[in-house]
Coordinates of C-alpha atoms and ligand atoms in Angstrom, one line a residue:
X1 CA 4.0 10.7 11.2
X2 CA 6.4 12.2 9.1
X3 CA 7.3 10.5 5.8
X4 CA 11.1 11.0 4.8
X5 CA 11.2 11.2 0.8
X6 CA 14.4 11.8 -1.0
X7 CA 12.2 14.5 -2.7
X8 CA 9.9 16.1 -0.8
X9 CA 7.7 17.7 -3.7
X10 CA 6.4 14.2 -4.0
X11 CA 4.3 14.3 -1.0
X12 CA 0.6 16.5 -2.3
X13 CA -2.2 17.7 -0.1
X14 CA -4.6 19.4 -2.7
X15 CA -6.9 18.8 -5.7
X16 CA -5.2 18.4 -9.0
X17 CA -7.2 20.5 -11.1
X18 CA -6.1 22.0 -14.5
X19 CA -2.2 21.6 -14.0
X20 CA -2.7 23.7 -11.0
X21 CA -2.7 22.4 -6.9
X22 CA -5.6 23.3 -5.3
X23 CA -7.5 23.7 -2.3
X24 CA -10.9 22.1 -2.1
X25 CA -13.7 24.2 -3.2
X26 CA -15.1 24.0 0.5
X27 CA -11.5 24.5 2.5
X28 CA -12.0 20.6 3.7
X29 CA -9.2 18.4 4.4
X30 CA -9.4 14.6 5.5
X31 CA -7.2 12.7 7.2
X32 CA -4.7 9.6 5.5
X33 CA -4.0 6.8 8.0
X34 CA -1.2 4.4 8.2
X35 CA -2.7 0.8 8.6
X36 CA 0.1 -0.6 10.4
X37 CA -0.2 1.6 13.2
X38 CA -3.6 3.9 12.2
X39 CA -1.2 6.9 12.9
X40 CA -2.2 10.2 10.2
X41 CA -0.1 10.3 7.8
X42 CA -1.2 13.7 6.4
X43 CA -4.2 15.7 5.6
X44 CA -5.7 16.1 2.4
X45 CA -8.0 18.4 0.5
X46 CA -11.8 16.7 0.6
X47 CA -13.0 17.3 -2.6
X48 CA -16.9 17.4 -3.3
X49 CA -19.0 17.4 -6.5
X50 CA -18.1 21.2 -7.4
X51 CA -14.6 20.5 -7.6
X52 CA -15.3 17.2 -9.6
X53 CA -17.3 19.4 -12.2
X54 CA -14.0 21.7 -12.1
X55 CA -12.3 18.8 -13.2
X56 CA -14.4 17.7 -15.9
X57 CA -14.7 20.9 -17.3
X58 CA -10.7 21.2 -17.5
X59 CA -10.4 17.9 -19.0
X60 CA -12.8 18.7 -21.7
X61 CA -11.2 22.2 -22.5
X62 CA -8.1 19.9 -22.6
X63 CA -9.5 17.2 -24.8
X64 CA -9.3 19.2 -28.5
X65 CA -5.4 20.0 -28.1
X66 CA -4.4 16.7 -26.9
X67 CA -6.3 14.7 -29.0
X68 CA -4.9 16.9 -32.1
X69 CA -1.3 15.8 -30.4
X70 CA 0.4 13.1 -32.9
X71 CA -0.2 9.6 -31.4
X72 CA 4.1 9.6 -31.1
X73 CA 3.8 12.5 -29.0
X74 CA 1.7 11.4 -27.0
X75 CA 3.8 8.2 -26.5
X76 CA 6.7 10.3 -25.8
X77 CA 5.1 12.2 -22.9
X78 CA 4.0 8.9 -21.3
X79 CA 7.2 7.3 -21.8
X80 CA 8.8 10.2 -20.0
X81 CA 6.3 10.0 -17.5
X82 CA 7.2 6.2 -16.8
X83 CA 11.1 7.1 -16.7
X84 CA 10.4 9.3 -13.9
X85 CA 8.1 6.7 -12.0
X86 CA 11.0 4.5 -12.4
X87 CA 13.8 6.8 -11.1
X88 CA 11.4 8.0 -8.2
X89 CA 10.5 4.2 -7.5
X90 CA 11.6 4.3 -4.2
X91 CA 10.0 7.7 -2.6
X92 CA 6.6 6.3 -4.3
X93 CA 7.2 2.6 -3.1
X94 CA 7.6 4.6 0.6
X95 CA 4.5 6.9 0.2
X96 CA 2.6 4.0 -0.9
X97 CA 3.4 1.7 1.6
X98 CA 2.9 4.5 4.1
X99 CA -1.2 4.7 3.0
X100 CA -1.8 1.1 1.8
X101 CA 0.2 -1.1 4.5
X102 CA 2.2 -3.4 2.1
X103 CA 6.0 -4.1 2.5
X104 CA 8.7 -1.6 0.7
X105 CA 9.6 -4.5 -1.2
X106 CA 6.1 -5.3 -2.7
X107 CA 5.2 -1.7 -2.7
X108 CA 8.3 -1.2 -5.1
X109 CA 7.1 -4.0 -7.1
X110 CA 3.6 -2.1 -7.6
X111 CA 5.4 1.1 -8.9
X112 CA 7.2 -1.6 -11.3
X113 CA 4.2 -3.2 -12.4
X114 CA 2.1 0.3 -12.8
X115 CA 4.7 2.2 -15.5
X116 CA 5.2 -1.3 -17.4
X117 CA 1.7 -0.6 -18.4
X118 CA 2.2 3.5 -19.6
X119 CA 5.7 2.4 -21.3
X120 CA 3.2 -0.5 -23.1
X121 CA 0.6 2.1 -24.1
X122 CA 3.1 4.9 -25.2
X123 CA 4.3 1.9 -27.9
X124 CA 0.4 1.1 -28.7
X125 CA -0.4 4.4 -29.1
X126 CA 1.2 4.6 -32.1
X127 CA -0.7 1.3 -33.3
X128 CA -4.3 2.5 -33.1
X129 CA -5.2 1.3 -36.7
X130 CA -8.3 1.2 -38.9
X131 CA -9.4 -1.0 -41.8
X132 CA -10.9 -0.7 -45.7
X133 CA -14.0 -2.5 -46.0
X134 CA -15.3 -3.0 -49.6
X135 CA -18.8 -1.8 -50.6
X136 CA -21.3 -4.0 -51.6
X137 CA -21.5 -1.7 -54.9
X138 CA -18.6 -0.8 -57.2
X139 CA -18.8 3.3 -56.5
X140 CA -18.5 3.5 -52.8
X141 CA -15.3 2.0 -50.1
X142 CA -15.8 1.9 -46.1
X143 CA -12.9 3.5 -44.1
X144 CA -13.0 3.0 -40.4
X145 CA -11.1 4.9 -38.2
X146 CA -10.7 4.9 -34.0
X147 CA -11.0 8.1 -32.5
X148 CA -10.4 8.4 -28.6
X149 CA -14.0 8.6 -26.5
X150 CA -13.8 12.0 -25.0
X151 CA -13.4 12.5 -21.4
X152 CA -13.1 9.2 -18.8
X153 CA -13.7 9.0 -15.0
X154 CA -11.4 6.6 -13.8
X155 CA -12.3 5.4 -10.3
X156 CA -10.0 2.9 -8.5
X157 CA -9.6 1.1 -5.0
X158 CA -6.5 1.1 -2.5
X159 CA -4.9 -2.5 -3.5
X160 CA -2.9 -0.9 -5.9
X161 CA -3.2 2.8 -5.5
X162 CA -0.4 3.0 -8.2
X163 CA -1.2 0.5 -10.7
X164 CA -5.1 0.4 -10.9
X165 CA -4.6 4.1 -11.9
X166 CA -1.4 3.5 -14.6
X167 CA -3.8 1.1 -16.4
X168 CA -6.6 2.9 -17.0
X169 CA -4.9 7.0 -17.1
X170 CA -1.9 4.8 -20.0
X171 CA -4.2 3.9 -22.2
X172 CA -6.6 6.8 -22.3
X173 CA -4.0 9.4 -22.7
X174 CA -2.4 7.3 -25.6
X175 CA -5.4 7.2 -27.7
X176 CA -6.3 11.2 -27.1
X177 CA -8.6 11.0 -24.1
X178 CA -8.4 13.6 -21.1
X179 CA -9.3 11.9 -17.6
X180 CA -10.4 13.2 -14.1
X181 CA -9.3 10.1 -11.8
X182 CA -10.8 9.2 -7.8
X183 CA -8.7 7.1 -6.4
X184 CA -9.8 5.3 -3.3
X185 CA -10.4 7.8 -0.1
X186 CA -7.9 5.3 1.8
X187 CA -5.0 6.1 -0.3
X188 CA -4.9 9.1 -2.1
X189 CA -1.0 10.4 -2.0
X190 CA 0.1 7.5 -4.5
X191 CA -2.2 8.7 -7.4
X192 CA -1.2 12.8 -6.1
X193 CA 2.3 12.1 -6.6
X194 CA 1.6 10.4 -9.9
X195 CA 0.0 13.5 -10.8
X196 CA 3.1 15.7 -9.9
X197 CA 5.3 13.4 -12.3
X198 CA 3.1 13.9 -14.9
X199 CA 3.2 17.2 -15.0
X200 CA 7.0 17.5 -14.3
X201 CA 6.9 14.9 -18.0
X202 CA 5.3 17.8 -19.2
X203 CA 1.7 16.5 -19.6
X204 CA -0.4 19.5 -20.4
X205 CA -2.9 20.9 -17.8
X206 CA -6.3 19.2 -17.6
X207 CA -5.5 16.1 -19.3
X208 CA -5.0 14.8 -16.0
X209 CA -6.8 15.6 -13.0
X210 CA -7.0 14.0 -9.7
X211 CA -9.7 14.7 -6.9
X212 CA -10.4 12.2 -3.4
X213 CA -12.7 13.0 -0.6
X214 CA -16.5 13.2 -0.7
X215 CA -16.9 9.7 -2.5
X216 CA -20.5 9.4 -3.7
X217 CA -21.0 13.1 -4.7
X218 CA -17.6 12.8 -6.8
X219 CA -19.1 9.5 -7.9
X220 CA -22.5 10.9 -8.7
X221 CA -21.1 14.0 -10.5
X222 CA -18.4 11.6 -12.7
X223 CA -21.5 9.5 -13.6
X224 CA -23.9 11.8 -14.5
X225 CA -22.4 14.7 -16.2
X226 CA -22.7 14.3 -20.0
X227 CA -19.4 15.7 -20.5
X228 CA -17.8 12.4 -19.4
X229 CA -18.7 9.5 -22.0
X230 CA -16.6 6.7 -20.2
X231 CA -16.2 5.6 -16.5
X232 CA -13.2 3.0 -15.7
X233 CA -13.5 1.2 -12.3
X234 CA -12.0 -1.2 -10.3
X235 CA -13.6 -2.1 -6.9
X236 CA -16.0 -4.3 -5.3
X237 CA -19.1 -6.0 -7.4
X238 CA -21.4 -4.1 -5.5
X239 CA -20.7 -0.7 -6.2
X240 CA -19.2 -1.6 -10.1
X241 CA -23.4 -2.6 -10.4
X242 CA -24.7 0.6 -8.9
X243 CA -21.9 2.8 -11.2
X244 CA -23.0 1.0 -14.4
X245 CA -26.5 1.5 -13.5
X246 CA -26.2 5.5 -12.7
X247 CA -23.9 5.6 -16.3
X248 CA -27.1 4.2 -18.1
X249 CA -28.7 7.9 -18.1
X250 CA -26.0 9.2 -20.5
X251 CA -25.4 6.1 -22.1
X252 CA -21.7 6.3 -21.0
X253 CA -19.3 3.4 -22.0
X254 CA -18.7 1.5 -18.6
X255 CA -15.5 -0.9 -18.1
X256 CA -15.3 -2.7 -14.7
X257 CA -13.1 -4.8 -13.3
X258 CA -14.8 -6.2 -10.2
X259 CA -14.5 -8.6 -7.3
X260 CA -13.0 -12.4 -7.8
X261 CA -13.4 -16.0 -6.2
X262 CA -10.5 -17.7 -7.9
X263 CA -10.7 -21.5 -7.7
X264 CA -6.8 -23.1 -7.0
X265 CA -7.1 -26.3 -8.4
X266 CA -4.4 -28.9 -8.3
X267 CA -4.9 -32.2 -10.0
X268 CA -3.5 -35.5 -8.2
X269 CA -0.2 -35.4 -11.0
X270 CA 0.6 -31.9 -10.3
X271 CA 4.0 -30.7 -9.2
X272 CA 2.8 -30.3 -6.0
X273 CA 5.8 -27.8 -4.6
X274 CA 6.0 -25.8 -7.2
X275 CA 1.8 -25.8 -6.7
X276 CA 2.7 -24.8 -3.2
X277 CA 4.4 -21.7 -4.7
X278 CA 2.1 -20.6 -7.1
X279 CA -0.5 -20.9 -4.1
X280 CA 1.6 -18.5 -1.6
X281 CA 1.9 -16.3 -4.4
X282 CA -1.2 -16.0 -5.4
X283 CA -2.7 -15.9 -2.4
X284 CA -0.3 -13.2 -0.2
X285 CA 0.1 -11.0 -2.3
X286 CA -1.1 -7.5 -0.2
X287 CA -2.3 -9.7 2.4
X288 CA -4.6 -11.5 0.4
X289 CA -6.2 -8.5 -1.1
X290 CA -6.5 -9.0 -4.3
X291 CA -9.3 -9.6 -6.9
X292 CA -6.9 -12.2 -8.5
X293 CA -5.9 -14.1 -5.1
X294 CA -6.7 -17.5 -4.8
X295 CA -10.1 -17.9 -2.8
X296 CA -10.9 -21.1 -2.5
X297 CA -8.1 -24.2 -2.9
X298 CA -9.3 -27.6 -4.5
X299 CA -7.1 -30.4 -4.2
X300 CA -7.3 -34.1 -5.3
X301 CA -8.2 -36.2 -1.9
X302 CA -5.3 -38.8 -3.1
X303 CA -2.9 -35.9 -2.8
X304 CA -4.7 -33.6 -0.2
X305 CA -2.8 -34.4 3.3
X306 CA 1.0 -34.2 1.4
X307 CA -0.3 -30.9 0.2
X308 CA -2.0 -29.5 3.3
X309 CA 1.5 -30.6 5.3
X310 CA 3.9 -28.8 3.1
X311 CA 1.3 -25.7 2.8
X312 CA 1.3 -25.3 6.6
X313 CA 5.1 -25.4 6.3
X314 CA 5.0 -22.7 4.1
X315 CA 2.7 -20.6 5.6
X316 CA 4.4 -20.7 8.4
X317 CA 7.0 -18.8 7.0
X318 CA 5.2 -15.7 6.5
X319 CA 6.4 -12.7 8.4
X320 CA 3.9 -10.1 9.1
X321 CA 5.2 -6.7 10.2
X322 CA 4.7 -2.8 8.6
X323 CA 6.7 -1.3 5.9
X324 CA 9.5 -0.2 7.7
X325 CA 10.5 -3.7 9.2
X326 CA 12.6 -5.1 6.3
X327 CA 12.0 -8.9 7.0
X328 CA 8.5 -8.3 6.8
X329 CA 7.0 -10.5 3.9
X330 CA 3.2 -9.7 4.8
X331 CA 1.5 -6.2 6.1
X332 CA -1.8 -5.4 7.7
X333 CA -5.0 -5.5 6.1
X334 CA -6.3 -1.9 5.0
X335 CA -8.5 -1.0 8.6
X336 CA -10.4 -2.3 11.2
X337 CA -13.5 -3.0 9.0
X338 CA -11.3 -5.4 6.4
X339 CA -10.4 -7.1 9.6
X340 CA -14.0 -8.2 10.8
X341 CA -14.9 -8.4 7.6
X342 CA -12.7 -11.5 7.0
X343 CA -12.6 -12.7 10.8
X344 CA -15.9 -12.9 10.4
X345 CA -16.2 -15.2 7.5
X346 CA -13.8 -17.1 9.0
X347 CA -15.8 -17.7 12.2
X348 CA -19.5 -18.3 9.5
X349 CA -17.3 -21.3 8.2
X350 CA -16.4 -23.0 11.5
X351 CA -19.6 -22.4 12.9
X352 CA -21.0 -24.4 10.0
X353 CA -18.3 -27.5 10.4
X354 CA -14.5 -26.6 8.5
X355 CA -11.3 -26.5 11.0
X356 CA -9.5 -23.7 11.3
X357 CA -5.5 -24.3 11.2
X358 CA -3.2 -21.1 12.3
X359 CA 0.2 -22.5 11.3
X360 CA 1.8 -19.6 13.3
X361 CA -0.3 -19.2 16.2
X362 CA 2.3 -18.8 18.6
X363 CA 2.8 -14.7 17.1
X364 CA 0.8 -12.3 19.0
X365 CA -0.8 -9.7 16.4
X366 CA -3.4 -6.6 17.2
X367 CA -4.6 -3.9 15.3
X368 CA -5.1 -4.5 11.8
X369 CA -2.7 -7.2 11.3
X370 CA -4.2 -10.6 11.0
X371 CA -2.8 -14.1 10.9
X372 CA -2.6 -16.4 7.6
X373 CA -5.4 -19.0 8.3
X374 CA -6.2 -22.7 6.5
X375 CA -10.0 -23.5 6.8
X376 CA -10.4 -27.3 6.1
X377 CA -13.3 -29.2 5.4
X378 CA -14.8 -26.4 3.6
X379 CA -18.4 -26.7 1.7
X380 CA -19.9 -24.6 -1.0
X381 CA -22.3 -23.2 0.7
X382 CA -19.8 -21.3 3.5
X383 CA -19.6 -17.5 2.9
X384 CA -15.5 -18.4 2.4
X385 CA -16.4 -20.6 -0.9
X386 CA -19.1 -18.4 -2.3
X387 CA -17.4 -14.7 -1.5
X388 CA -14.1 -12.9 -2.2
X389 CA -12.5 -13.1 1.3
X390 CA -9.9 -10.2 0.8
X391 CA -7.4 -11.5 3.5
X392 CA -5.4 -14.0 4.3
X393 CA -7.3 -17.0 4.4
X394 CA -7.2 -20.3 2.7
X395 CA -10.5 -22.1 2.6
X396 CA -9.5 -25.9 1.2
X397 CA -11.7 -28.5 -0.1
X398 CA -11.3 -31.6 -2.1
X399 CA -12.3 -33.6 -5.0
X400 CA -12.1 -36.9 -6.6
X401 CA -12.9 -36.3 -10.3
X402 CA -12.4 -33.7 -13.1
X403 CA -15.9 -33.1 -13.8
X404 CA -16.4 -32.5 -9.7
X405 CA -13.3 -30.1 -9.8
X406 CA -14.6 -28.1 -12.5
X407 CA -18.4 -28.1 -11.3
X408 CA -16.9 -26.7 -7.8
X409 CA -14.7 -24.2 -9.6
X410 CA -17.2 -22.5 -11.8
X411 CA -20.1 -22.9 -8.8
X412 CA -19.4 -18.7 -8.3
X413 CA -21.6 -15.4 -9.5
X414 CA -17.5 -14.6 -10.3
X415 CA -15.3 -14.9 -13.1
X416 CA -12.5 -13.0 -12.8
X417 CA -8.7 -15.3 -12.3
X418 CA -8.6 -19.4 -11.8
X419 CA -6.0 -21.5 -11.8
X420 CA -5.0 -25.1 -11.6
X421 CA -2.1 -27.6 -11.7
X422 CA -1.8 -30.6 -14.0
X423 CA 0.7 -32.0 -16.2
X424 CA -1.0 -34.0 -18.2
X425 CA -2.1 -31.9 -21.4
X426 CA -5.4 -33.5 -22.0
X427 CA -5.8 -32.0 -19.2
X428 CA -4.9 -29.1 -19.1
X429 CA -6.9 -27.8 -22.8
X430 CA -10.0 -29.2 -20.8
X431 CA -9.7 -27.5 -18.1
X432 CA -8.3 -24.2 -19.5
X433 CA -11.6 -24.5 -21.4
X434 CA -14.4 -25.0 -19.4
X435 CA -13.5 -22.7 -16.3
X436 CA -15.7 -19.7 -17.0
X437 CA -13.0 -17.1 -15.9
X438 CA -11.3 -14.4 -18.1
X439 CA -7.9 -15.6 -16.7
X440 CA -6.5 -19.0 -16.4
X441 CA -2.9 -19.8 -14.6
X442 CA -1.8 -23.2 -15.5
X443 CA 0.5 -24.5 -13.4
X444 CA 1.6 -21.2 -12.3
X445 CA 0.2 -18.4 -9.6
X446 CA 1.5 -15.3 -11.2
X447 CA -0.9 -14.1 -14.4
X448 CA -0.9 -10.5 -14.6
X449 CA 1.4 -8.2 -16.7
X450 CA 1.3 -5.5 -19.2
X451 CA 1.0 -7.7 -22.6
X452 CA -2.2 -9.8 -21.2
X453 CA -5.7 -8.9 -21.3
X454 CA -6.7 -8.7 -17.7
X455 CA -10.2 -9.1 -17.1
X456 CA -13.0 -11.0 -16.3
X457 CA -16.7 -12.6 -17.0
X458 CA -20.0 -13.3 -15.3
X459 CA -20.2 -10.7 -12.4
X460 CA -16.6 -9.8 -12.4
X461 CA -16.9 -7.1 -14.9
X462 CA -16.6 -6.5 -18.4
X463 CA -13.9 -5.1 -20.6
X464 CA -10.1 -6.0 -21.0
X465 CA -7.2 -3.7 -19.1
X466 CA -3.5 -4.2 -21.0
X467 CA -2.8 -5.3 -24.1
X468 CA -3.1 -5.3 -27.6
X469 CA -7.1 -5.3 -26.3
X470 CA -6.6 -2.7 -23.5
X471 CA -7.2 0.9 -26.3
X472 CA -10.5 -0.7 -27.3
X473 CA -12.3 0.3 -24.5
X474 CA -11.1 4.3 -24.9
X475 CA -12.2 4.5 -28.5
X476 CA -14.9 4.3 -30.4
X477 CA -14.9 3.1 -34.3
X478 CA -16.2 6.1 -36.7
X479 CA -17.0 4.4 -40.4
X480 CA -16.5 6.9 -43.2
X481 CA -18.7 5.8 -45.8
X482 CA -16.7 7.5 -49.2
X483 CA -18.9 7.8 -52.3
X484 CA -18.3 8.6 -56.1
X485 CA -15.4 6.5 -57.1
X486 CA -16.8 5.0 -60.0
X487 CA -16.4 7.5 -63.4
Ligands
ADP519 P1 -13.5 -1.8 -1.6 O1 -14.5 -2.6 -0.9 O2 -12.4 -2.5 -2.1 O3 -13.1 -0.5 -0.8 P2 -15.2 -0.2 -3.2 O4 -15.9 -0.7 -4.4 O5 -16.0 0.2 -2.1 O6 -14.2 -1.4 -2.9 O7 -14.2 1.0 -3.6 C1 -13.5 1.1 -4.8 C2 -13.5 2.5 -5.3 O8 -14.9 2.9 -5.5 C3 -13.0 3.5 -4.3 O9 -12.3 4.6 -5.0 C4 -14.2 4.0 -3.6 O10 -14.0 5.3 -3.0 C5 -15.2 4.1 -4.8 N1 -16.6 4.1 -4.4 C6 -17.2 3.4 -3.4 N2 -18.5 3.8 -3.4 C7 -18.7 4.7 -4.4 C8 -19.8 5.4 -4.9 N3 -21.1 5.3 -4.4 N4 -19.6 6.2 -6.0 C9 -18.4 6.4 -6.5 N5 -17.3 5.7 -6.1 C10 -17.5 4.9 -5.0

């Protein structure tokens, strides 16, 4: 399949290494696949663990000059670098559609959301301040100062093969780091033509590099080389454990942003259409794969059958197709294994008892595409309750009290997104408070932007992403203790 781009330049096959496009060290190239249709969309370079120690070595030759670079020039190269996202939205919106599977529209959206947070970081770069601290003796004064960590792996998954990347490459660049970035093996073109804009901003050689292919030995060389002194990843709970644990030999500071199994709460007084649309929101988005999509949906029993009719209503409206079909409001899951991965949850839960409702069952759909599903009568101990389903599914349950809403809600190893619908503003602060989640929607679907911390407790990571929070991470705090100031 051939992709038509307005510029061409934008679609890269090799390594980014240094500034320079190359080959992989062992002449290997993989194929990219289309989800909609599981057609190749090109073939690129399979990068193992020499090429990743290329990479690393680059970055940390690059380290010295960029971190001497004035924080405002810095800012300047990564606001130049989010201009030209912008103006080559729509070529990136098409290549990343073509790998990932989600409409134009949404894909656009993505490119959006992704330089919101580099034009955010180029203005924090410029705030990275310290503090004074008096001495407990007259003749001495603290200074503290943030210096950038060194060099950072940043590993990231195919949801958002644009904006996983902008949030963790924005902020480490504005503080002074140098990164060598994985993205995911499914969708490696978005983060290569990132790279190309980046050097067309003019960001030097090796403050950037990109390589895909050979997943655990890139993995294994990014976590044990002592050159790199952070790793960054977003992806599943299973492998963020296994990557913090292989950091631990070089003491390496790990951030992870990990799987989610948001509770969707909505209280009998809640608005309950404008519930309904924080609901579809939340949970559609990229075909309900997202670690911030709603996962499991409580509802009050005295309002549960209004709300289940108008839901199925709504769902109803969804209109699966691929990228190129313009009324499409819903794409295919990533590949076959995502598919049977959530098809078979779905079948665990009515084996053990819930109902399955297809509101559109009269569409015929193969391949990777799946239809939106309502499980009812759902129990905690179904796979669908206690695991991120990644698709779209919505497992419902009810509730008749507060306390049981919340108990049901926080009854998850994750801790990621919840959200809930109330208007009454007792309410709401009690709720807010005692969900153990790092984000809470209140009567609203839609949480994540570039000025909130984004991030999560329990098993769903540690570490904030965006900001005033989000430069934390990439520095660490040198005290300067200053001595003979008394006469
Ligand atoms: P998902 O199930 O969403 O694909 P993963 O956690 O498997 O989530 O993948 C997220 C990212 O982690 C991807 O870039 C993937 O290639 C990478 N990854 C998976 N396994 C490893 C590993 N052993 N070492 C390093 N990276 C890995």
């Amino acid at each position: 399949m051939k992709l038509t781009l307005s510029d061409p330049d934008l679609l890269k096959l090799g390594a980014y290494i240094n500034g320079q496009w190359e080959s992989a060290n062992s002449g290997k190239t993989y194929a990219v696949l289309n989800p909609a249709d599981e057609v190749e969309i090109a073939q690129v370079a399979r990068c193992d663990a020499r090429d990743t120690k290329r990479a690393i070595d680059a970055a940390q030759t690059a380290l010295i000059a960029w971190q001497s670079r004035t924080a405002k020039e810095r800012a300047e190269l990564l606001r130049c670098w989010a201009d030209l996202l912008l103006t080559h939205k729509s070529d990136l919106a098409t290549i990343l559609s073509a790998e990932q599977g989600k409409p134009l529209t949404e894909a656009e959206g993505e490119i959006l959301y992704g330089a919101s947070y580099i034009t955010w970081f180029a203005e924090e770069a410029k705030r990275v301040y310290g503090d004074t601290i008096p001495y407990p003796s007259s003749d001495k004064r603290v200074l503290c100062v943030k210096q950038p960590i060194g060099v950072v792996a940043c590993i990231t998954p195919w949801n958002f093969p644009n904006a996983m990347l902008a949030r963790k490459i924005a902020p480490a660049l504005a503080v002074g780091c140098t990164v060598v970035c994985k993205p995911a093996e499914e969708t490696p073109l978005s983060a290569l033509a990132m790279a190309e804009l980046a050097q067309r901003a003019g960001i030097p050689g090796g403050v950037l590099n990109i390589v895909s292919g050979e997943t655990v030995e890139i993995g294994d060389e990014l976590t044990s080389n002592d050159i790199v002194k952070k790793l960054t990843f977003t992806g599943s709970t299973a492998v963020g454990k296994k990557l913090m644990a292989d950091c631990s030999a070089t003491m390496k500071r790990v951030s992870l942003e990990l799987g989610g199994n948001a509770p969707f709460i909505v209280f009998a007084d809640a608005d309950l259409d404008a519930a309904i649309d924080g609901l579809m929101a939340s949970k559609f988005r990229n075909a309900g794969q997202t670690c911030v999509c709603a996962n499991r949906v409580l509802v009050h029993s005295r309002v549960a059958e209004l709300f289940l009719s108008k839901l199925t209503a709504a769902v109803k409206s969804i209109k699966l197709g691929s990228a190129s079909d313009p009324e499409a409001t819903m794409g295919p899951l990533i590949h076959r294994n995502a598919v049977a991965s959530v098809k078979a949850k779905v079948q665990d839960a009515v084996a053990a008892g819930a109902s399955s409702i297809v509101p559109d069952s009269s569409c015929e759909v193969d391949g990777n595409f799946m239809l939106p599903t309502i499980l009812l009568d759902v129990e905690p101990s179904m796979r669908v309750f206690q695991e991120e389903i990644f698709g779209p599914v919505i497992p419902m349950t009810t509730f008749d009290t507060e306390a049981e809403a919340i108990r049901l809600a926080n009854d998850t190893s994750a801790g990621l997104a919840a959200y809930f619908y109330s208007r009454d503003v007792g309410c709401v602060w009690r709720v807010s408070e005692a969900l153990e989640f790092g984000m809470v929607g209140v009567n609203t679907g839609v949480i994540s932007n570039e000025m909130s911390p984004f991030g999560g407790m329990k098993e769903s990571g540690q570490g904030r992403e965006g900001s005033k929070y989000g430069l934390d991470d990439y520095t660490e705090i040198k005290a300067i203790c200053m001595g003979g100031i008394d006469q």
